[in-house]
Every structure is written in C-alpha cells, then in structure tokens.
Coordinates of N, CA, C and O and ligand atoms in Angstrom, one line a residue:
X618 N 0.9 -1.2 0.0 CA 0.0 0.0 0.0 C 0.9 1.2 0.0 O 1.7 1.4 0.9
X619 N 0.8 2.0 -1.0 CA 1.8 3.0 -0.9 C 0.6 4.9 -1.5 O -0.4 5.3 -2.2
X620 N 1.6 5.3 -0.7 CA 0.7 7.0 -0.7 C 1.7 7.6 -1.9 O 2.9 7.6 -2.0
X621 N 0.8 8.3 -3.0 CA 1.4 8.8 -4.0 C 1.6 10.5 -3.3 O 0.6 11.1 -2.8
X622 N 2.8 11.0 -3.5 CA 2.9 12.7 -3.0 C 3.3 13.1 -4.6 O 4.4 12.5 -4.9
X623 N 2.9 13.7 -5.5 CA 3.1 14.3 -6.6 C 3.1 16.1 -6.4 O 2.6 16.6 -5.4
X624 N 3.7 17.0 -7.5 CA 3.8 18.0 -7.0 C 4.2 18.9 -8.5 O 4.8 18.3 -9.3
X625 N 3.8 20.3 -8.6 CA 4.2 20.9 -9.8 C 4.6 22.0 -8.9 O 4.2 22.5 -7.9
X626 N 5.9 22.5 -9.9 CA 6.8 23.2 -9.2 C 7.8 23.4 -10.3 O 8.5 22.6 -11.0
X627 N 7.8 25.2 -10.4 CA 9.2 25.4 -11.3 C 10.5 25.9 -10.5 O 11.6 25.9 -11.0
X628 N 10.3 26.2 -9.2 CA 11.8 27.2 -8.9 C 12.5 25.7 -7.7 O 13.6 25.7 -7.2
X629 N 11.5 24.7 -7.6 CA 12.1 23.4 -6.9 C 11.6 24.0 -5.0 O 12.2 23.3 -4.1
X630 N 11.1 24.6 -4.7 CA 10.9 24.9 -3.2 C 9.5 23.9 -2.7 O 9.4 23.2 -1.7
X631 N 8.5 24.0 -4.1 CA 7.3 23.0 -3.7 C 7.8 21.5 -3.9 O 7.4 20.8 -2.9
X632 N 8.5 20.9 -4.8 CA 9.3 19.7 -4.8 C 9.9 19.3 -3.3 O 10.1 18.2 -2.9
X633 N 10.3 20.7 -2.5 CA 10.8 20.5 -0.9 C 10.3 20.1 -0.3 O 10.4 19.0 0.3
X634 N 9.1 21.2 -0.4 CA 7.7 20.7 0.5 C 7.2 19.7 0.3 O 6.7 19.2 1.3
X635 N 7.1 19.0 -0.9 CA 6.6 17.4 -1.1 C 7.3 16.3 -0.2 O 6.8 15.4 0.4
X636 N 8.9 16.9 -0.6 CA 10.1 15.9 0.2 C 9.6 15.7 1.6 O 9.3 14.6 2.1
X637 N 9.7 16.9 2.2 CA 9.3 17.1 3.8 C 8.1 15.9 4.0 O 8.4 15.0 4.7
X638 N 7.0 15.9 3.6 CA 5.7 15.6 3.3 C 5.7 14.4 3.3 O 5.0 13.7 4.1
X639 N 6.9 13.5 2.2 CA 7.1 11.9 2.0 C 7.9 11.8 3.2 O 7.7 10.8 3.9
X640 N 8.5 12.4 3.5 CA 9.6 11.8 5.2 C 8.7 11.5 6.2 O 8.7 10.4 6.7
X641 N 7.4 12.8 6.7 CA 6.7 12.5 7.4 C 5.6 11.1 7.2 O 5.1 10.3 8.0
X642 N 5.5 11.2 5.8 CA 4.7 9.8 5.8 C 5.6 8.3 6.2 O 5.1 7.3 6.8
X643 N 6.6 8.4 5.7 CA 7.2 7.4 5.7 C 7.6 7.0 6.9 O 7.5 5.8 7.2
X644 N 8.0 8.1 7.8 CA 8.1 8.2 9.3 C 6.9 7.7 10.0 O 7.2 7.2 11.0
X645 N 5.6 7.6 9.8 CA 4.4 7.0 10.3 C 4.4 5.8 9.4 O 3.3 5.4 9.3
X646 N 5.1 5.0 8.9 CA 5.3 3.7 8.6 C 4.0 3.4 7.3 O 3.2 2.5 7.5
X647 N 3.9 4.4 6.1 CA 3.3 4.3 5.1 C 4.7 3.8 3.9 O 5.9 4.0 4.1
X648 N 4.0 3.2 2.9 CA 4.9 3.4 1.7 C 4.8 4.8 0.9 O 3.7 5.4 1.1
X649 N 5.5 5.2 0.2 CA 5.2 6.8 -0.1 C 6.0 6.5 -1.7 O 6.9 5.7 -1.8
X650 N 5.4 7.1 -2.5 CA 6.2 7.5 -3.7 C 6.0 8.9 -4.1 O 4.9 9.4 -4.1
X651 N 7.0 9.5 -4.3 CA 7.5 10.9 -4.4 C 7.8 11.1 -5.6 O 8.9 10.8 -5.9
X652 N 6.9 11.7 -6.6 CA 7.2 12.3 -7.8 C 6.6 13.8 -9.0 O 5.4 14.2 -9.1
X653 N 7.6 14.1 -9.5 CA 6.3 15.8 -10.4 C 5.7 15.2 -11.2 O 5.8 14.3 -12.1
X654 N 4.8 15.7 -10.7 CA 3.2 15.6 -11.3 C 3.0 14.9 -12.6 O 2.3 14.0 -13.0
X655 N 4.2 15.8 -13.3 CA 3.9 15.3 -14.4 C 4.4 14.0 -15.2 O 4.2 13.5 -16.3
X656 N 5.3 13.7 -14.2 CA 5.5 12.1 -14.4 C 5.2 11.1 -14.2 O 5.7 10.0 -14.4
X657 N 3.6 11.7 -13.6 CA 3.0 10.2 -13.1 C 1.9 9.9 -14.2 O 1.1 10.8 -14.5
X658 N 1.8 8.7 -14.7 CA 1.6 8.0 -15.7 C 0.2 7.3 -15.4 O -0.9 7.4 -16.1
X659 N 0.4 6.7 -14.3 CA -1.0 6.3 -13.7 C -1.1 6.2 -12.4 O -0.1 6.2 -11.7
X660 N -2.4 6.0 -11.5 CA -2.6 6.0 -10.4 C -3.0 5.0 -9.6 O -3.3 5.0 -8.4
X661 N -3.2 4.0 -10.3 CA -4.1 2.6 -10.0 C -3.3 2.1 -8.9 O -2.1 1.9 -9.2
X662 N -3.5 1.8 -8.0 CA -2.7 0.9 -6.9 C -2.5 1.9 -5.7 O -2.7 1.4 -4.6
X663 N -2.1 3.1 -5.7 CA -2.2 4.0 -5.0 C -3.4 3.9 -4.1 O -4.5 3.8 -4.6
X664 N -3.0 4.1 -2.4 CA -4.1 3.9 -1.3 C -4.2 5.4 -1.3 O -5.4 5.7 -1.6
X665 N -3.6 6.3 -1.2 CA -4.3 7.9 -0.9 C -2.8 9.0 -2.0 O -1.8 8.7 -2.5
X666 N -3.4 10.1 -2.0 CA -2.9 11.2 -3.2 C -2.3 12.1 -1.7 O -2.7 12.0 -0.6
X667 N -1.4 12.7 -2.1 CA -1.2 14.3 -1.6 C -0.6 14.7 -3.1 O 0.1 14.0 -3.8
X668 N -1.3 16.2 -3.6 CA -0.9 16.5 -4.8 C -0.8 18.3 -4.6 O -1.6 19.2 -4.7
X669 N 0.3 18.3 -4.3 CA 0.8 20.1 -4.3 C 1.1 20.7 -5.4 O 1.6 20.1 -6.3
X670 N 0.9 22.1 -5.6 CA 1.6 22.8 -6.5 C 1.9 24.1 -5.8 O 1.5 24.3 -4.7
X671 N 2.5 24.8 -6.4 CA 3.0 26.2 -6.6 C 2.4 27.3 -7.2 O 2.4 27.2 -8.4
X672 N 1.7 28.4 -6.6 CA 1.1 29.2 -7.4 C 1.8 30.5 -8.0 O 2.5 31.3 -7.4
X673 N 1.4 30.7 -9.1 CA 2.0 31.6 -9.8 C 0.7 32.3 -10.8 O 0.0 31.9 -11.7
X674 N 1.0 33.7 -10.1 CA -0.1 35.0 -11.0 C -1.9 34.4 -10.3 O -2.9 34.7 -11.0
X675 N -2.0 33.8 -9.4 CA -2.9 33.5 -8.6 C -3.6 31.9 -9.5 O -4.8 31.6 -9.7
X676 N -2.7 31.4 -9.9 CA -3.3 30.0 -10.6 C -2.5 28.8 -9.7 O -1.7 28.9 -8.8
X677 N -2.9 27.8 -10.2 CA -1.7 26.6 -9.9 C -1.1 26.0 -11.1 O -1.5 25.8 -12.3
X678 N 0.3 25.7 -10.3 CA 1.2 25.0 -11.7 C 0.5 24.4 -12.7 O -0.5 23.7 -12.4
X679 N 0.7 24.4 -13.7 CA 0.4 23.4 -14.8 C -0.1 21.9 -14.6 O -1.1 21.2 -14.8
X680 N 1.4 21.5 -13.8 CA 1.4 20.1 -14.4 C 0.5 19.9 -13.0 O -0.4 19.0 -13.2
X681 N 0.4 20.4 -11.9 CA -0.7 20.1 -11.2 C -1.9 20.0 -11.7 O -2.6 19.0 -11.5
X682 N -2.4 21.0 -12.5 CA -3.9 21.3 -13.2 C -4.0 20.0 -13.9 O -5.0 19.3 -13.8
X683 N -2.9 19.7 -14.7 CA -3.2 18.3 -15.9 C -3.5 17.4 -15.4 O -4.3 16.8 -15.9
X684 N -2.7 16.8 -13.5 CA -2.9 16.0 -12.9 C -4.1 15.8 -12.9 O -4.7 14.8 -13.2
X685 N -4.5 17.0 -12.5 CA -6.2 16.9 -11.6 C -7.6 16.3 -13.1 O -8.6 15.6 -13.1
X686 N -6.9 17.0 -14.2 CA -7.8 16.6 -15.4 C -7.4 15.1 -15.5 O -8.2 14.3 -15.3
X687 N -6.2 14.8 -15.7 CA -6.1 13.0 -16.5 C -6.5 12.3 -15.5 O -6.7 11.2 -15.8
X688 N -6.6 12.5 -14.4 CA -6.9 11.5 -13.2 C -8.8 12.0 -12.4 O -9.6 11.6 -11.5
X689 N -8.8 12.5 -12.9 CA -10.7 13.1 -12.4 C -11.3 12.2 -12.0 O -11.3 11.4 -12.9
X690 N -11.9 11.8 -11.2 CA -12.5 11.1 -10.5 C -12.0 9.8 -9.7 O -12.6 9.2 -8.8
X691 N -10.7 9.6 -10.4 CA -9.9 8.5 -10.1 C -9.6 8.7 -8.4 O -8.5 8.1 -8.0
X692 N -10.2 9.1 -7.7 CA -9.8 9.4 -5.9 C -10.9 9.8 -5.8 O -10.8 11.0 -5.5
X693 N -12.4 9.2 -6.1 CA -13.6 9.0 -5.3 C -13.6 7.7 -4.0 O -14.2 7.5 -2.9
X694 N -12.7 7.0 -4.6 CA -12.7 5.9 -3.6 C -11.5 5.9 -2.5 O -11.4 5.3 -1.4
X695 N -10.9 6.6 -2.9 CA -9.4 7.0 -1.9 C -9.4 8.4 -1.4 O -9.7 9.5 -1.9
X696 N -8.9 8.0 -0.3 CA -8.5 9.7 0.4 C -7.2 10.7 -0.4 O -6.1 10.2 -0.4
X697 N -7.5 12.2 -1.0 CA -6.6 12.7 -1.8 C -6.5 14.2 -0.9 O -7.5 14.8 -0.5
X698 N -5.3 14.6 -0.7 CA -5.3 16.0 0.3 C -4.3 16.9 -1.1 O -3.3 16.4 -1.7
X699 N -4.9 18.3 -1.0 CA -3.8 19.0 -1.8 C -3.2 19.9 -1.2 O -3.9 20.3 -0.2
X700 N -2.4 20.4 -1.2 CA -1.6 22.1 -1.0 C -1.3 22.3 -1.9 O -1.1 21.6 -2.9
X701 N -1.0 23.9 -1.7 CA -0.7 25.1 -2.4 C 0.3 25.6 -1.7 O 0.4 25.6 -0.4
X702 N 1.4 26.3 -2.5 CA 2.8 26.9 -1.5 C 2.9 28.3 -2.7 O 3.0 28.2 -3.9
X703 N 2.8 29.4 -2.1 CA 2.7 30.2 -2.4 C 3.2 32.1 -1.7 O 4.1 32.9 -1.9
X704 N 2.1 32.0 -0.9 CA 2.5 33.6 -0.3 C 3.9 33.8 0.1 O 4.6 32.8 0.4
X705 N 4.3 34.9 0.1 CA 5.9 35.4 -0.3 C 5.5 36.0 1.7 O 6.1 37.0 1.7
X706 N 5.0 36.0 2.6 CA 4.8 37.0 3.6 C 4.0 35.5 4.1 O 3.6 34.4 3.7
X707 N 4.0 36.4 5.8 CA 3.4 34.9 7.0 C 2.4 35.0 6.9 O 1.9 34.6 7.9
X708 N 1.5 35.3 6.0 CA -0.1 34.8 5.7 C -0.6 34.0 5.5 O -1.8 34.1 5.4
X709 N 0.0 32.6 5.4 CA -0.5 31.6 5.0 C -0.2 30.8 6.5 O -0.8 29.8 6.8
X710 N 0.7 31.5 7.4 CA 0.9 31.0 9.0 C -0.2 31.4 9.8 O -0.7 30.8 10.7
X711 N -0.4 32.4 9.5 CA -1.1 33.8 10.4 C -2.8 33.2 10.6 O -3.6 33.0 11.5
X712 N -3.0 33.1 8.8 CA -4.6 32.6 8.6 C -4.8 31.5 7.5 O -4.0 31.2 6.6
X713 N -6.0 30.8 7.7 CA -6.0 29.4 7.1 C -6.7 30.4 5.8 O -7.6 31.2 5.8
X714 N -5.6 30.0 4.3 CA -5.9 30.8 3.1 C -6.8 29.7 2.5 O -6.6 28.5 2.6
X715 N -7.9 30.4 1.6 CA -8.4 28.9 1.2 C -7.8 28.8 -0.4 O -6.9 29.6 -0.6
X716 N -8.2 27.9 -1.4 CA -8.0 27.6 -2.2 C -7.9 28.8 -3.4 O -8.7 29.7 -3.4
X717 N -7.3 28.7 -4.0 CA -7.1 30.1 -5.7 C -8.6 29.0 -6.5 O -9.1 27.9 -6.3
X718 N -8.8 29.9 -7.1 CA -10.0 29.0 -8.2 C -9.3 27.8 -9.2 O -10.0 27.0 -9.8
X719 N -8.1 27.8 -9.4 CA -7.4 26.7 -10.0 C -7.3 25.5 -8.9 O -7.0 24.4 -9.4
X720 N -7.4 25.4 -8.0 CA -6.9 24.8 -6.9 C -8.2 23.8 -6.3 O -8.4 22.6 -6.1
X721 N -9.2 25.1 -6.4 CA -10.5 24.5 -5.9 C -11.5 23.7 -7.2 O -12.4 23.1 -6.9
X722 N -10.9 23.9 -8.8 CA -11.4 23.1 -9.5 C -10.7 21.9 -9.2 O -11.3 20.8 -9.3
X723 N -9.2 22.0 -8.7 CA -9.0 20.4 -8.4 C -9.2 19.6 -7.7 O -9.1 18.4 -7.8
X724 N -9.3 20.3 -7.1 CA -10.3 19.9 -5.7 C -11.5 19.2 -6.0 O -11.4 18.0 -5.6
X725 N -12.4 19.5 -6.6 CA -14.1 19.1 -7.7 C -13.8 17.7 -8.6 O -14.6 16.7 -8.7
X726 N -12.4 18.0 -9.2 CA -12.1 16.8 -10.2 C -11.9 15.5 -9.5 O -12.7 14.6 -9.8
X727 N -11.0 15.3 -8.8 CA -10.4 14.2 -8.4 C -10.7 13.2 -7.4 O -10.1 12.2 -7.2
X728 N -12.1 13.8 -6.5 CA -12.0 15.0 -5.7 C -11.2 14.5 -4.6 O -11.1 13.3 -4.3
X729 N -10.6 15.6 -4.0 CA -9.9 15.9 -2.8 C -10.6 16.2 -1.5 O -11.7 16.8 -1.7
X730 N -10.5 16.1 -0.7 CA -11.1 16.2 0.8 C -10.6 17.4 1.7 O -11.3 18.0 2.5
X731 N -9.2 17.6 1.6 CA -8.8 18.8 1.7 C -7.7 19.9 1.5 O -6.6 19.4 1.6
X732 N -7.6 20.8 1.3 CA -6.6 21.4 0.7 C -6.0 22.5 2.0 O -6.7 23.1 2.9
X733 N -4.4 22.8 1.9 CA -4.5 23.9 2.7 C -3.2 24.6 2.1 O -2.4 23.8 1.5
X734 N -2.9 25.9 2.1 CA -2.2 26.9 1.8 C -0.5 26.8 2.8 O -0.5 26.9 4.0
X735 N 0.5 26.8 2.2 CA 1.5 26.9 2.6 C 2.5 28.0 2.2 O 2.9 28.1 1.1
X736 N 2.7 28.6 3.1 CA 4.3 30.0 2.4 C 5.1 29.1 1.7 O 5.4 27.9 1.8
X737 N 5.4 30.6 0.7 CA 6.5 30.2 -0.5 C 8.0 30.4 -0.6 O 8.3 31.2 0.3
X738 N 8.7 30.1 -1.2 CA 10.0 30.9 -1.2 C 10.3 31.3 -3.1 O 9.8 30.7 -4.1
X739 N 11.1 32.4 -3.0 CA 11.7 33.0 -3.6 C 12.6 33.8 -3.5 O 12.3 34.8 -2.9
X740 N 13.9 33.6 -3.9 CA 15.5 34.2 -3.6 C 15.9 34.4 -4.8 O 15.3 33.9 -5.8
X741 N 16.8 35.0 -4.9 CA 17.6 35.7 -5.8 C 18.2 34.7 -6.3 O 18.3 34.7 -7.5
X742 N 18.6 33.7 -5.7 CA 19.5 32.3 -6.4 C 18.9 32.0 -7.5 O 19.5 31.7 -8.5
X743 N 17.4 31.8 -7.4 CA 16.4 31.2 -8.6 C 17.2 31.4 -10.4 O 17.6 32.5 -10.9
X744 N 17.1 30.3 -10.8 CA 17.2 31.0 -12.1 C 16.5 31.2 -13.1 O 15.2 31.3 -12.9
X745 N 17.0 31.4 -14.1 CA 16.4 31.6 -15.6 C 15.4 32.7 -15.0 O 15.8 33.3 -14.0
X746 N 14.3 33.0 -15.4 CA 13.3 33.8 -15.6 C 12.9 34.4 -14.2 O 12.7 35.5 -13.8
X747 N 13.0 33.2 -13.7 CA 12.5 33.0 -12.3 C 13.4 33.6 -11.2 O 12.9 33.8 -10.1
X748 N 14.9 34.1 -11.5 CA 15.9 34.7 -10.7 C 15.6 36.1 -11.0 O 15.6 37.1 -10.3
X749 N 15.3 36.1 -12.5 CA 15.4 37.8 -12.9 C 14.0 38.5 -12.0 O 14.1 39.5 -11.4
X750 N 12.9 37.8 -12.0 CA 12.0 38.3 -11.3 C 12.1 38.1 -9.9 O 11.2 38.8 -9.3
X751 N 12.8 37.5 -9.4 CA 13.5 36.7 -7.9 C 14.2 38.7 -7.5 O 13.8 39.5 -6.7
X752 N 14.8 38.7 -8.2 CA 15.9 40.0 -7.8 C 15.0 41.4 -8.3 O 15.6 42.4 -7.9
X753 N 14.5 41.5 -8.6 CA 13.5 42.4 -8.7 C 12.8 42.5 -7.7 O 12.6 43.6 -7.2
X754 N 12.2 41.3 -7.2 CA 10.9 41.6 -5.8 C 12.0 42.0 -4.7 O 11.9 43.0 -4.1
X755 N 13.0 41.0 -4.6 CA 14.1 41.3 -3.6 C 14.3 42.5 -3.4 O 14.1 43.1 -2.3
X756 N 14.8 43.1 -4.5 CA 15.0 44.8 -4.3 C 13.7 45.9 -3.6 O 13.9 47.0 -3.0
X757 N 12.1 45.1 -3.9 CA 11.3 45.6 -3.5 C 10.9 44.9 -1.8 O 9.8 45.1 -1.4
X758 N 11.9 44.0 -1.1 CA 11.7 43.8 -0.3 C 10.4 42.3 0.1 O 9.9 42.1 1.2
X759 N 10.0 41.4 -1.4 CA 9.3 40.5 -1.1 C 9.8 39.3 -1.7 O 9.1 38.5 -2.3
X760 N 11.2 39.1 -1.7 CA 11.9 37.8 -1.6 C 11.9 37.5 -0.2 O 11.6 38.3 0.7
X761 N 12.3 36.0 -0.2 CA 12.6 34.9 0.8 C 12.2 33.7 1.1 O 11.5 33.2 0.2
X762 N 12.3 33.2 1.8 CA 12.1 31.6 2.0 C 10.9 31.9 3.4 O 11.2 32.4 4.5
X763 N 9.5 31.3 3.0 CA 8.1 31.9 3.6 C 7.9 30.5 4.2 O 6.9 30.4 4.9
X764 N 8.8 29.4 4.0 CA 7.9 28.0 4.2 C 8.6 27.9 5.5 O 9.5 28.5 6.0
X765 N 7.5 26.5 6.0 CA 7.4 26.6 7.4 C 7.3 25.5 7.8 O 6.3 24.9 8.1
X766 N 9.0 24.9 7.9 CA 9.0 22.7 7.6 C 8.0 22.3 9.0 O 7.2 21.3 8.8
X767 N 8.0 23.0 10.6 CA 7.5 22.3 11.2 C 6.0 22.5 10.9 O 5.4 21.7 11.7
X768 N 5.2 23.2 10.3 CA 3.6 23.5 9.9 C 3.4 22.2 9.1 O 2.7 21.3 9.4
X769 N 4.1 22.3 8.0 CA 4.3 21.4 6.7 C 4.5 20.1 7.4 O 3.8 19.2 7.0
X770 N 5.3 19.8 8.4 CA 5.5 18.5 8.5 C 4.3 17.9 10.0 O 4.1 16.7 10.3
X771 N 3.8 19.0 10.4 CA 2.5 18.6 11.3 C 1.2 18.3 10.7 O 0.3 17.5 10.9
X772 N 1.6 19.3 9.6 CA 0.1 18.9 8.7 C 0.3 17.4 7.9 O -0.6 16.6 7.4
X773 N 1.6 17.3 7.8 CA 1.5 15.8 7.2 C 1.3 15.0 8.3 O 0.3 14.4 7.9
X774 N 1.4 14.7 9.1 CA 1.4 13.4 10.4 C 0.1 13.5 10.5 O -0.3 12.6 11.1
X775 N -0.8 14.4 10.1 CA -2.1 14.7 10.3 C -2.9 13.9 9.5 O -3.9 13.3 9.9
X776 N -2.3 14.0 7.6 CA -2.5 13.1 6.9 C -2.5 11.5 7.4 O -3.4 10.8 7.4
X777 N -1.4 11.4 7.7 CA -1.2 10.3 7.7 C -1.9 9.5 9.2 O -2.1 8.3 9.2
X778 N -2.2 10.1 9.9 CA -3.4 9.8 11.1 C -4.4 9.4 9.8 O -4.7 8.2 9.7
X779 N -4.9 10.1 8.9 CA -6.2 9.7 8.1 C -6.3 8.7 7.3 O -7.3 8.2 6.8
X780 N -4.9 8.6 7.1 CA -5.0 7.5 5.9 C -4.9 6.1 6.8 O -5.5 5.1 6.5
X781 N -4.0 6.3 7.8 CA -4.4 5.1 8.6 C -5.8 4.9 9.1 O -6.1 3.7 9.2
X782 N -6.9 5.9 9.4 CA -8.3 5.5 9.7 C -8.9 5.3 8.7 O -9.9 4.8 9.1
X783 N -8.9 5.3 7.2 CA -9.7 5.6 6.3 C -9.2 3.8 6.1 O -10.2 3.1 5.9
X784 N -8.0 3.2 6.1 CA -7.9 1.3 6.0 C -8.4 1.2 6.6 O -9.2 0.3 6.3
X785 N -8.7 2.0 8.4 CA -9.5 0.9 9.3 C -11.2 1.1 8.6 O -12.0 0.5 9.3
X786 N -11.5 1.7 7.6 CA -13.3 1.9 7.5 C -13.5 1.1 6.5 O -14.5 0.4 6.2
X787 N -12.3 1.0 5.9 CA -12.2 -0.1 4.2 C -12.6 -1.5 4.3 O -12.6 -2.2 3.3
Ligands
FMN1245 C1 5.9 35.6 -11.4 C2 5.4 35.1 -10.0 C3 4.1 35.1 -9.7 C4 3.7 34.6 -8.5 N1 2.3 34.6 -8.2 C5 1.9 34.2 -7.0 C6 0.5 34.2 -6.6 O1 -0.3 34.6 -7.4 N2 0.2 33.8 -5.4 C7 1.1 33.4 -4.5 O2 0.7 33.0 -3.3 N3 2.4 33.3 -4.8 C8 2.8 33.7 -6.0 N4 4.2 33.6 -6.3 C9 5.1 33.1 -5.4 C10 5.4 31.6 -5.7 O3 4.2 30.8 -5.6 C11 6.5 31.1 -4.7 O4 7.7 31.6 -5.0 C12 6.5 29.5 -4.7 O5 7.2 29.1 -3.5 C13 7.2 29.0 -5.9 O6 7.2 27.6 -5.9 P1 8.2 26.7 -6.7 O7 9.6 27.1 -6.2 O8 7.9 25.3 -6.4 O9 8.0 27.0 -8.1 C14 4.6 34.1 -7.5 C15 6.0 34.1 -7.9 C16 6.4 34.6 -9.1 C17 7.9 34.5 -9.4

C-alpha cells in the first residue's frame, strides 16, 4: 500500500515541500512514492494522493492542473489532500488561506477532501526567468524563504493519522 505525494513546481521549493511531506509519511510507517506531477503516468494501486503545486499569478502550476484533469474522478474511492505553496509573507501562517479558483477546480475533479495553503520561497539564487523576477521583488523587499517545515511536516502526520483511519473503514 503506498501514498502517492506528486507536486508541480518550477523554482524546486514545492518539490521540498513534497520531500518534507514523504519523510513524514514514511516516518508514520506508510509506503510513499514521491514524484512531479507530471511524471506520473498512472494511479491505479495507490491507497491515498497528496498533490501540491506552486502558485503563480494566482493559478496553480500546470502540471498540477493536468494532474487533476487526467486522473478526475480516479480518488472517489481514496483519500486525496492537496496544498498550495505560495504567499511570499506569513499569511498563510497567520490565517487558514483557502484555495485560488485553479486549486479549488481540483479539488471538484479528483476529488480531494482537503486542501491547505503553505508559504513560498523566492531568492535571488532562482534561475532563468525566475531569478530575474526573484531579484527584482528582492529589491522591493518581497523575496525569501516563507515555508514553514514544522507547519508542513505537522500537517503531514495529520494526513497520515487519516490515511491510517480511512484502511481501518475499508
Ligand atoms: C511571477 C510570479 C508570480 C507569483 N504569483 C503568486 C501568486 O499569485 N500567489 C502566491 O501566493 N504566490 C505567488 N508567487 C510566489 C510563488 O508561488 C512562490 O515563489 C513559490 O514558492 C514557488 O514555488 P516553486 O519554487 O515550487 O516554483 C509568484 C511568484 C512569481 C515569481
């Protein structure tokens, strides 16, 4: 029985957050497989989803969005939780943010049971596209690293409390 953690992500900080996410599962004695979104091929055998992305211009990543289309309905019968990692500022610590409207259609598709918002990071290091606009906010004072491993890694042990009750109802 293994928990699929999939995740779309361009600057690699939501790929972290997934990492964090599979330690904690694995740490509660689940099987976990850890992979981007867009590499996953099929879902069949999989006991529960965690499926993150990264928001950008108030959407979610891509290859999260496709996730949620090629697999639609495929986690009516399994428990599926999503996040979002995003806010550059402690707002996503401070108050429970709910879903962007890309987030909450995937939520509808697949469907998902719950979703919750996580801070983002963005540094200057970032490259390609992603650094030039990285050093720009910085200069305006809204770079940095926003995430928050022990929130992130409580909310996973949390999961993973459910996925162990949801075998015991099976
Ligand atoms: C061009 C751009 C647009 C962004 N738009 C949003 C947004 O609409 N909402 C938000 O919460 N964060 C936004 N962010 C912040 C990113 O979601 C944040 O940097 C996130 O951690 C990136 O994840 P990744 O490293 O996995 O790609 C934006 C960042 C950039 C560079």
């Amino acid at each position: 029985m293994t928990v699929l953690v999939a995740y779309g992500t361009t600057g690699g900080s939501t790929a972290e957050i997934a990492g964090w996410i599979a330690e904690e599962l694995t740490a509660a004695g689940l099987g976990v497989r850890l992979l981007p979104a867009a590499e996953v091929d099929d879902v069949a055998g999989y006991e529960a989803l965690v499926l993150g992305a990264a928001m950008y211009a108030a959407g979610w990543h891509a290859d999260a969005r496709h996730f949620a289309k090629r697999f639609a309905g495929r986690f009516a019968d399994r428990p599926a939780w999503l996040f979002s990692s995003g806010p550059l500022d402690h707002t996503a610590d401070d108050t429970d943010l709910p879903p962007n409207h890309q987030a909450e259609v995937a939520m509808g598709l697949l469907p998902a049971r719950a979703h919750v918002t996580f801070g983002g990071r963005l540094t200057a290091e970032a490259h390609g596209w992603l650094g030039f606009v990285a050093r720009r906010m910085e200069h305006e004072g809204h770079a940095g690293d926003f995430r928050n491993p022990e929130r992130i890694r409580a909310w996973a042990r949390g999961v993973a409390t459910d996925i162990v009750a949801a075998r015991q109802q099976a």
